[in-house]
Short mmCIF file of C-alpha atoms and ligand atoms in Angstrom, two decimals:
data_model
loop_
_atom_site.label_atom_id
_atom_site.label_comp_id
_atom_site.label_asym_id
_atom_site.label_seq_id
_atom_site.Cartn_x
_atom_site.Cartn_y
_atom_site.Cartn_z
CA MET M 1 10.53 -23.55 -8.95
CA THR M 2 9.96 -21.11 -11.82
CA THR M 3 11.32 -17.78 -12.56
CA LYS M 4 9.65 -15.11 -14.13
CA ALA M 5 10.90 -14.13 -17.67
CA ASN M 6 10.84 -10.66 -17.54
CA THR M 7 12.78 -10.46 -14.05
CA PRO M 8 16.68 -8.94 -14.17
CA ALA M 9 19.34 -11.50 -14.75
CA GLY M 10 21.13 -12.42 -11.63
CA SER M 11 18.05 -12.89 -9.69
CA SER M 12 19.44 -15.17 -6.46
CA ALA M 13 16.91 -16.98 -4.24
CA ALA M 14 17.63 -14.79 -1.28
CA GLY M 15 14.77 -12.72 -0.64
CA LEU M 16 12.94 -14.98 -3.13
CA ARG M 17 14.12 -12.23 -6.03
CA GLY M 18 12.64 -13.55 -9.62
CA VAL M 19 10.94 -16.87 -8.18
CA ALA M 20 7.06 -16.93 -9.25
CA ALA M 21 5.24 -18.16 -6.37
CA ALA M 22 1.66 -18.15 -7.51
CA THR M 23 0.10 -17.94 -10.90
CA SER M 24 -2.37 -15.09 -10.88
CA SER M 25 -4.29 -12.69 -13.45
CA ILE M 26 -4.55 -9.46 -11.44
CA SER M 27 -1.40 -7.49 -11.94
CA ASP M 28 1.82 -7.88 -13.99
CA VAL M 29 5.27 -5.63 -13.14
CA ASN M 30 7.65 -5.65 -16.04
CA GLY M 31 10.74 -4.34 -14.44
CA GLU M 32 12.74 -3.54 -17.32
CA LYS M 33 10.31 -2.18 -19.39
CA GLY M 34 8.86 0.02 -16.38
CA GLU M 35 5.35 -1.17 -17.12
CA LEU M 36 2.53 -2.02 -15.06
CA ILE M 37 -0.76 -3.73 -15.47
CA TYR M 38 -3.89 -4.91 -13.84
CA GLN M 39 -5.89 -7.73 -15.54
CA GLY M 40 -4.11 -6.46 -18.28
CA TYR M 41 -4.94 -2.92 -18.86
CA ASN M 42 -2.17 -0.70 -18.70
CA ILE M 43 -1.58 1.61 -15.13
CA HIS M 44 -1.07 4.91 -17.53
CA ASP M 45 -4.81 4.37 -19.11
CA LEU M 46 -6.24 3.28 -15.57
CA ALA M 47 -4.73 6.84 -14.15
CA LYS M 48 -5.76 8.87 -16.72
CA GLN M 49 -9.38 7.76 -17.34
CA SER M 50 -10.43 5.26 -14.67
CA THR M 51 -11.71 6.04 -10.98
CA PHE M 52 -10.39 3.83 -7.88
CA GLU M 53 -14.38 1.98 -7.65
CA GLU M 54 -13.60 0.99 -11.08
CA VAL M 55 -10.52 -0.60 -10.79
CA VAL M 56 -11.97 -2.69 -7.91
CA PHE M 57 -14.14 -4.39 -9.98
CA LEU M 58 -11.29 -5.09 -12.13
CA LEU M 59 -9.16 -6.15 -9.59
CA TRP M 60 -11.53 -9.05 -7.94
CA ASN M 61 -13.86 -9.77 -11.72
CA LYS M 62 -11.40 -9.75 -14.45
CA GLN M 63 -12.72 -7.51 -16.45
CA LEU M 64 -14.01 -3.49 -16.34
CA PRO M 65 -17.72 -3.25 -15.26
CA THR M 66 -20.42 -1.83 -17.33
CA ALA M 67 -22.09 1.21 -16.18
CA PRO M 68 -25.09 -0.80 -14.01
CA GLU M 69 -22.54 -3.21 -12.39
CA LEU M 70 -20.27 -0.42 -11.92
CA GLN M 71 -23.39 1.38 -9.64
CA GLU M 72 -24.10 -1.43 -8.08
CA LEU M 73 -20.51 -2.08 -6.68
CA GLU M 74 -20.34 1.70 -5.65
CA GLN M 75 -23.82 1.82 -4.03
CA SER M 76 -22.26 -1.75 -1.98
CA LEU M 77 -19.13 -0.06 -1.14
CA ARG M 78 -20.91 3.28 0.18
CA ALA M 79 -23.57 1.41 2.17
CA GLU M 80 -20.51 -0.37 3.94
CA TYR M 81 -18.82 3.11 5.20
CA GLY M 82 -19.76 2.78 8.34
CA LEU M 83 -18.08 0.75 11.32
CA PRO M 84 -19.76 -0.74 13.88
CA SER M 85 -20.27 0.97 17.50
CA GLU M 86 -18.55 -1.54 19.25
CA ILE M 87 -15.24 -0.99 17.11
CA ILE M 88 -15.41 2.95 17.96
CA ALA M 89 -15.63 2.60 21.59
CA LEU M 90 -12.64 -0.43 21.23
CA MET M 91 -10.50 2.93 19.21
CA LYS M 92 -10.99 5.31 21.72
CA GLN M 93 -9.36 3.03 24.37
CA PHE M 94 -6.20 2.76 22.08
CA PRO M 95 -3.09 4.54 23.72
CA ARG M 96 -3.23 8.57 21.68
CA GLU M 97 -0.11 7.91 20.55
CA ALA M 98 0.07 4.75 19.01
CA ASP M 99 0.91 4.08 15.25
CA PRO M 100 -1.71 4.58 13.08
CA ILE M 101 -1.10 1.50 10.85
CA ASP M 102 -0.51 -0.64 14.41
CA ILE M 103 -4.09 0.22 14.70
CA LEU M 104 -5.75 -0.41 11.34
CA ARG M 105 -3.68 -3.68 11.96
CA THR M 106 -5.55 -3.99 15.02
CA VAL M 107 -8.87 -3.23 14.11
CA VAL M 108 -9.38 -5.57 10.77
CA SER M 109 -8.73 -8.00 13.31
CA ALA M 110 -10.65 -7.43 15.91
CA CYS M 111 -13.74 -6.43 12.80
CA GLU M 112 -13.73 -10.29 12.35
CA PHE M 113 -16.02 -10.60 15.34
CA TYR M 114 -18.42 -8.44 13.83
CA ASP M 115 -18.61 -10.11 10.55
CA SER M 116 -21.19 -13.32 11.43
CA THR M 117 -20.29 -14.77 7.56
CA ALA M 118 -16.17 -13.91 7.93
CA ARG M 119 -15.68 -17.66 8.24
CA ASP M 120 -18.00 -18.81 4.87
CA LEU M 121 -15.28 -18.57 2.17
CA SER M 122 -17.50 -19.14 -0.84
CA ARG M 123 -16.68 -16.72 -3.57
CA GLU M 124 -20.23 -14.65 -2.85
CA ALA M 125 -19.12 -14.61 0.99
CA SER M 126 -15.48 -13.55 0.14
CA VAL M 127 -16.83 -10.64 -1.93
CA ARG M 128 -18.98 -9.32 0.57
CA THR M 129 -16.15 -9.13 2.77
CA ALA M 130 -14.03 -7.46 0.39
CA ILE M 131 -16.59 -5.14 -0.10
CA LYS M 132 -16.30 -4.55 4.09
CA LEU M 133 -12.75 -4.31 4.26
CA THR M 134 -12.44 -1.63 1.10
CA SER M 135 -15.21 0.59 2.58
CA GLN M 136 -14.30 0.57 5.96
CA PHE M 137 -10.35 0.79 5.55
CA PRO M 138 -10.91 4.73 5.23
CA THR M 139 -13.39 5.35 8.06
CA ILE M 140 -10.87 3.37 10.41
CA VAL M 141 -7.85 5.48 8.88
CA ALA M 142 -9.58 8.51 9.61
CA ALA M 143 -11.34 7.71 12.58
CA SER M 144 -7.78 6.65 14.50
CA ASP M 145 -6.39 10.31 13.41
CA ARG M 146 -9.89 12.36 14.66
CA ILE M 147 -9.75 10.30 17.71
CA ARG M 148 -6.00 11.06 18.62
CA LYS M 149 -7.01 14.47 18.30
CA GLY M 150 -9.29 14.42 20.91
CA LEU M 151 -12.33 14.69 18.38
CA GLU M 152 -15.29 12.54 17.60
CA PRO M 153 -14.75 10.64 14.11
CA VAL M 154 -16.38 12.48 11.37
CA LYS M 155 -19.43 10.04 9.99
CA PRO M 156 -18.88 8.79 6.59
CA ASP M 157 -21.11 10.60 3.88
CA PRO M 158 -22.42 8.13 1.25
CA ASN M 159 -22.73 11.03 -1.50
CA LEU M 160 -18.86 10.82 -2.12
CA ASN M 161 -16.63 8.16 -3.64
CA ILE M 162 -13.90 6.68 -1.66
CA ALA M 163 -11.30 8.68 -2.27
CA ALA M 164 -13.49 12.05 -1.51
CA ASN M 165 -15.32 10.14 1.26
CA PHE M 166 -11.86 9.58 3.22
CA LEU M 167 -10.67 13.16 2.61
CA TYR M 168 -14.21 14.63 4.24
CA MET M 169 -13.92 12.31 6.90
CA LEU M 170 -10.20 13.30 7.46
CA LYS M 171 -10.69 17.03 7.77
CA GLY M 172 -14.66 17.47 8.20
CA GLU M 173 -14.73 19.22 5.20
CA ILE M 174 -15.76 17.89 1.36
CA PRO M 175 -12.29 18.53 -0.36
CA SER M 176 -11.84 19.95 -3.46
CA GLU M 177 -12.83 18.07 -6.79
CA ARG M 178 -8.83 19.03 -7.45
CA ASP M 179 -7.86 17.21 -4.46
CA ALA M 180 -10.26 14.53 -4.55
CA ARG M 181 -9.33 13.65 -7.99
CA ILE M 182 -5.87 13.40 -6.93
CA PHE M 183 -6.17 10.89 -4.18
CA ASP M 184 -8.72 8.85 -6.17
CA VAL M 185 -5.68 8.09 -8.97
CA CYS M 186 -2.87 7.63 -5.96
CA LEU M 187 -5.53 5.07 -4.52
CA ILE M 188 -5.46 3.37 -8.26
CA LEU M 189 -1.83 3.49 -8.57
CA HIS M 190 -1.30 1.72 -5.35
CA ALA M 191 -4.14 -0.76 -5.45
CA ASP M 192 -1.82 -3.71 -6.62
CA HIS M 193 1.60 -4.81 -7.47
CA GLU M 194 1.79 -8.69 -8.17
CA LEU M 195 3.11 -10.53 -5.41
CA ASN M 196 5.07 -7.97 -3.46
CA ALA M 197 5.39 -8.57 0.35
CA SER M 198 1.98 -7.74 1.99
CA THR M 199 0.07 -9.45 -1.12
CA PHE M 200 2.46 -12.44 -0.97
CA THR M 201 1.67 -12.60 3.16
CA ALA M 202 -2.18 -12.35 2.32
CA ARG M 203 -2.10 -15.25 -0.02
CA VAL M 204 0.39 -17.54 2.46
CA VAL M 205 -2.40 -16.78 5.39
CA ALA M 206 -5.34 -17.48 2.97
CA GLY M 207 -3.43 -20.64 1.60
CA THR M 208 -4.49 -22.16 5.10
CA LEU M 209 -8.22 -21.32 4.53
CA ALA M 210 -7.88 -19.11 7.22
CA ASP M 211 -10.44 -16.06 7.07
CA MET M 212 -10.12 -12.79 4.50
CA TYR M 213 -9.51 -10.27 8.24
CA ALA M 214 -6.85 -12.87 9.20
CA ALA M 215 -4.92 -12.72 5.68
CA VAL M 216 -5.57 -8.73 5.53
CA THR M 217 -4.17 -8.40 9.02
CA GLY M 218 -0.81 -10.19 8.43
CA ALA M 219 -0.93 -7.97 4.86
CA VAL M 220 -1.23 -4.84 7.14
CA GLY M 221 1.87 -6.35 9.45
CA ALA M 222 4.08 -6.83 6.43
CA LEU M 223 3.22 -3.59 4.92
CA SER M 224 3.88 -1.61 7.76
CA GLY M 225 7.67 -2.54 7.61
CA PRO M 226 9.84 0.43 6.06
CA LEU M 227 10.95 -1.41 3.12
CA HIS M 228 7.77 -1.71 1.96
CA GLY M 229 4.66 0.43 2.74
CA GLY M 230 6.36 2.72 5.25
CA ALA M 231 8.95 4.12 3.22
CA ASN M 232 6.54 7.18 2.13
CA THR M 233 6.53 8.48 5.49
CA ALA M 234 10.68 7.87 6.00
CA VAL M 235 10.62 9.99 2.55
CA MET M 236 8.96 13.25 4.18
CA LYS M 237 11.07 12.62 7.30
CA THR M 238 13.88 12.67 5.40
CA LEU M 239 12.94 15.39 2.90
CA LEU M 240 12.01 17.46 6.33
CA GLU M 241 15.37 16.71 7.91
CA ILE M 242 17.39 17.85 4.70
CA GLY M 243 15.33 21.00 5.04
CA SER M 244 16.54 23.14 2.07
CA ILE M 245 17.12 22.50 -1.94
CA GLU M 246 20.93 23.68 -0.88
CA ASN M 247 21.28 20.92 1.67
CA VAL M 248 19.93 17.85 -0.75
CA GLU M 249 23.60 17.24 -2.56
CA PRO M 250 25.66 17.53 0.26
CA PHE M 251 22.79 15.47 2.50
CA VAL M 252 22.35 12.82 -0.45
CA LYS M 253 26.50 12.04 -1.28
CA ARG M 254 26.73 12.06 2.58
CA ALA M 255 24.17 9.45 3.21
CA LEU M 256 25.26 7.08 0.24
CA ALA M 257 29.02 7.57 1.25
CA GLU M 258 27.68 6.12 4.81
CA LYS M 259 25.99 3.20 2.88
CA ARG M 260 22.81 4.59 3.91
CA LYS M 261 19.61 3.85 1.82
CA ILE M 262 17.49 7.04 0.51
CA MET M 263 13.77 5.67 0.81
CA GLY M 264 11.68 6.36 -1.97
CA PHE M 265 14.37 4.86 -4.32
CA GLY M 266 15.42 1.59 -5.96
CA HIS M 267 13.01 -1.32 -6.68
CA ALA M 268 12.96 -5.30 -6.26
CA VAL M 269 11.50 -5.29 -9.38
CA TYR M 270 11.71 -2.48 -11.20
CA LYS M 271 15.62 -1.41 -12.72
CA THR M 272 14.03 1.81 -14.49
CA GLU M 273 11.51 4.51 -13.98
CA ASP M 274 8.27 2.85 -11.61
CA PRO M 275 5.32 4.01 -13.87
CA ARG M 276 3.37 4.55 -10.55
CA ALA M 277 6.25 7.41 -9.81
CA THR M 278 5.56 9.32 -12.79
CA HIS M 279 1.82 9.89 -12.53
CA LEU M 280 3.01 10.94 -8.71
CA ARG M 281 6.04 13.40 -9.82
CA GLU M 282 3.38 15.46 -11.90
CA PHE M 283 0.99 15.17 -8.68
CA SER M 284 3.40 16.37 -6.21
CA LYS M 285 4.13 19.53 -8.72
CA GLN M 286 0.44 19.95 -8.80
CA ALA M 287 0.01 19.89 -5.66
CA GLY M 288 2.75 22.36 -4.71
CA GLU M 289 0.98 24.41 -7.13
CA LEU M 290 -2.43 24.43 -5.50
CA ALA M 291 -1.09 24.73 -2.12
CA GLY M 292 1.28 27.54 -3.27
CA ASP M 293 4.42 25.91 -2.11
CA SER M 294 6.69 24.15 -4.35
CA LYS M 295 9.51 23.85 -1.78
CA TRP M 296 9.36 19.97 -1.33
CA TYR M 297 8.31 18.92 -5.35
CA GLU M 298 11.69 21.45 -5.94
CA MET M 299 13.59 19.82 -3.21
CA SER M 300 12.28 16.14 -4.42
CA ARG M 301 13.36 16.79 -7.92
CA LYS M 302 16.88 17.88 -6.79
CA VAL M 303 17.34 14.66 -4.30
CA GLU M 304 16.05 12.45 -7.67
CA GLU M 305 18.69 14.21 -10.08
CA VAL M 306 21.47 13.31 -7.50
CA ILE M 307 20.53 9.98 -6.75
CA LYS M 308 20.00 9.01 -10.19
CA SER M 309 23.77 10.51 -11.28
CA GLU M 310 25.54 8.95 -8.06
CA LYS M 311 23.79 5.78 -8.17
CA GLY M 312 21.56 5.51 -10.92
CA LEU M 313 18.31 4.61 -8.97
CA TYR M 314 14.88 5.74 -9.89
CA PRO M 315 11.91 6.70 -7.70
CA ASN M 316 9.71 4.27 -6.73
CA VAL M 317 5.89 4.58 -5.85
CA ASP M 318 6.74 6.18 -2.18
CA PHE M 319 8.79 9.08 -3.01
CA PHE M 320 6.34 11.45 -4.52
CA SER M 321 3.56 10.39 -2.90
CA ALA M 322 5.22 11.60 0.29
CA SER M 323 5.00 15.39 -0.88
CA THR M 324 1.91 14.79 -2.89
CA TYR M 325 0.41 14.01 0.66
CA TYR M 326 2.19 16.37 2.29
CA MET M 327 1.09 19.69 0.49
CA MET M 328 -2.74 18.00 0.85
CA GLY M 329 -1.68 18.32 4.81
CA ILE M 330 -2.16 14.57 5.38
CA PRO M 331 -0.39 13.70 8.57
CA LEU M 332 3.09 11.91 7.91
CA ASP M 333 2.02 8.86 10.08
CA LEU M 334 -1.14 8.34 7.89
CA TYR M 335 0.69 8.04 4.23
CA THR M 336 1.31 4.04 4.93
CA PRO M 337 -2.06 3.69 6.10
CA ILE M 338 -3.15 5.59 2.92
CA PHE M 339 -1.24 2.79 1.05
CA ALA M 340 -3.25 0.21 3.09
CA ILE M 341 -6.55 1.94 2.31
CA SER M 342 -5.77 1.29 -1.63
CA ARG M 343 -3.94 -2.19 -1.49
CA ILE M 344 -6.73 -3.44 0.35
CA SER M 345 -8.46 -3.66 -2.80
CA GLY M 346 -5.52 -6.13 -4.37
CA TRP M 347 -5.18 -7.64 -1.23
CA THR M 348 -8.46 -9.24 -1.62
CA GLY M 349 -8.27 -9.62 -5.36
CA HIS M 350 -5.76 -12.19 -4.13
CA ILE M 351 -7.41 -13.74 -1.44
CA LEU M 352 -10.24 -14.39 -3.60
CA GLU M 353 -7.96 -15.68 -6.02
CA GLN M 354 -5.94 -17.65 -3.63
CA TYR M 355 -9.69 -19.35 -2.40
CA ALA M 356 -10.69 -20.26 -5.84
CA ASP M 357 -7.40 -22.49 -6.86
CA ASN M 358 -6.18 -22.89 -3.16
CA LYS M 359 -3.40 -24.97 -2.19
CA LEU M 360 -1.27 -24.75 1.07
CA ILE M 361 1.63 -22.72 0.33
CA ARG M 362 4.61 -24.30 1.88
CA PRO M 363 8.17 -23.96 0.49
CA ARG M 364 11.14 -25.33 1.89
CA ALA M 365 14.36 -24.19 3.47
CA GLU M 366 17.81 -24.73 2.61
CA TYR M 367 19.16 -25.93 5.84
CA ILE M 368 22.61 -24.14 6.48
CA GLY M 369 22.92 -25.63 10.23
CA ALA M 370 24.74 -28.84 11.90
CA ARG M 371 23.92 -32.18 11.93
CA ASP M 372 24.02 -35.35 13.98
CA LEU M 373 25.28 -33.13 16.98
CA PRO M 374 25.65 -35.69 20.19
CA TYR M 375 23.18 -34.17 22.75
CA VAL M 376 24.86 -33.13 26.12
CA PRO M 377 23.11 -32.89 29.38
CA ARG M 378 22.54 -29.22 30.66
CA ASP M 379 25.05 -29.90 33.38
CA GLN M 380 27.74 -30.80 31.42
CA ARG M 381 27.98 -27.88 29.16
CA ALA M 382 30.62 -25.65 28.58
C1 LIG R 401 12.84 -1.35 -2.17
C2 LIG R 401 14.48 -2.42 -2.05
C3 LIG R 401 14.63 -3.05 -0.68
C4 LIG R 401 14.88 -3.16 -3.37
O1 LIG R 401 15.82 -3.95 -2.69
P1 LIG R 401 16.89 -4.61 -3.81
O2 LIG R 401 16.26 -4.86 -5.23
O3 LIG R 401 17.37 -5.93 -2.69
O4 LIG R 401 17.99 -3.76 -3.57
P2 LIG R 401 19.62 -4.12 -3.08
O5 LIG R 401 19.19 -3.63 -1.61
O6 LIG R 401 19.86 -5.30 -3.04
O7 LIG R 401 19.83 -2.75 -3.64
C5 LIG R 401 21.08 -2.84 -4.90
C6 LIG R 401 22.09 -1.69 -4.87
O8 LIG R 401 21.51 -0.59 -4.88
C7 LIG R 401 21.42 0.50 -3.20
N1 LIG R 401 20.36 0.44 -3.05
C8 LIG R 401 18.98 0.10 -3.57
N2 LIG R 401 18.23 1.03 -3.00
C9 LIG R 401 18.71 1.78 -2.53
C10 LIG R 401 18.28 3.07 -1.92
N3 LIG R 401 17.30 3.94 -1.81
N4 LIG R 401 19.35 4.40 -1.67
C11 LIG R 401 20.73 4.03 -1.83
N5 LIG R 401 20.80 2.53 -2.38
C12 LIG R 401 20.15 1.87 -2.69
C13 LIG R 401 21.85 -0.91 -2.37
O9 LIG R 401 22.73 -0.40 -1.55
C14 LIG R 401 22.85 -1.76 -3.11
O10 LIG R 401 24.01 -1.14 -3.55
P3 LIG R 401 25.31 -2.27 -3.43
O11 LIG R 401 25.22 -3.11 -4.78
O12 LIG R 401 26.67 -0.85 -3.85
O13 LIG R 401 25.15 -2.88 -2.58
C15 LIG R 401 15.96 -1.45 -1.88
O14 LIG R 401 16.04 -0.20 -2.70
C16 LIG R 401 15.54 -0.20 -0.89
O15 LIG R 401 15.63 -0.60 0.41
N6 LIG R 401 15.00 0.86 -1.31
C17 LIG R 401 14.53 1.92 -0.12
C18 LIG R 401 13.10 1.70 0.75
C19 LIG R 401 11.90 1.97 -0.27
O16 LIG R 401 11.75 2.82 -0.88
N7 LIG R 401 11.05 0.82 -0.56
C20 LIG R 401 9.94 0.94 -1.12
C21 LIG R 401 9.75 0.29 -2.24
S1 LIG R 401 8.30 0.23 -2.82
#
């Protein structure tokens, strides 16, 4: 096993902390410096200057696109926004109270039935599948929200980019340029993060040469947990529970005294500010100003201040994305599916990388159980 050079000292095998379990050029996290790069480009440069579609190209192709290459990818993505009618019909049968992230997991798995080349793992066919999945994730998530509200899904608009199209399909109206750009950058910031739990899951499944739908279905399952992508919804629930800025300090101190975790803080790799949080803090502020309600941003800043002084912990990507999405009027239980709308680009990039140089991922467990026990017949056991 190799250990990553930029991993904090004291890493243990528990949770595979610090273990490099794959080689990849897609992204790298330097936990000490608080640095994140995609294919060599710093996340701060991409957040300021790039678009989500350009980042998708970068993750899949190891380089930024030329203008014609970007245009071609954008056209291919927009051509795939729609879902098979059978999938919409299936979604209408799900229970109204089903969690949108579970709907997404189930629908991705079902989409495999309607892709005749799903089992073709060549680079060419796999890129086509990656385009489909990246295009259709927003449509699935928006449709699941409309259907549970008893509304018809809004047809995707191929004139809009992925970010604007999602907000359009969710609300039925074209978003403001400001909201669309904030959301576009949120997608850039969540696109990839090295070998996090869901990406590792995707690679493990792809490593068996199962198809991309199987790998992505597993990844969505891993993302749904509260210690991973589920944290952003939990953050907003905590803020709503705290309710006011005056309650922040007593609430956080009590939670820490009771050894409860405050969602959106701490990170398995970053031991300093998560560079994604730097942008999201600003977006939370801007989204609050745009909506004329800065309460949630101010409360978030106070939570940040108290946790920093009490525990020395920094906010991660989930903390300020919660109040940003809340101010954009997005329902709480869509925050984790939104994470997936972005992360599908990284998952598929890693799956393409895995297929290109595959080796079955099969680690060993350190056995700590008993050995050589005599088998006692069932009727003689105490
Ligand atoms: C992300 C996370 C799982 C990383 O875990 P980790 O690197 O294994 O860190 P640990 O859980 O071992 O925590 C180390 C210490 O910090 C504390 N800590 C870590 N995150 C904390 C949090 N969010 N709130 C309060 N205390 C926290 C732990 O209790 C532990 O304290 P101790 O040494 O006194 O026991 C963890 O920080 C966490 O659960 N955060 C909340 C969930 C979250 O926001 N997830 C999204 C990640 S992007």
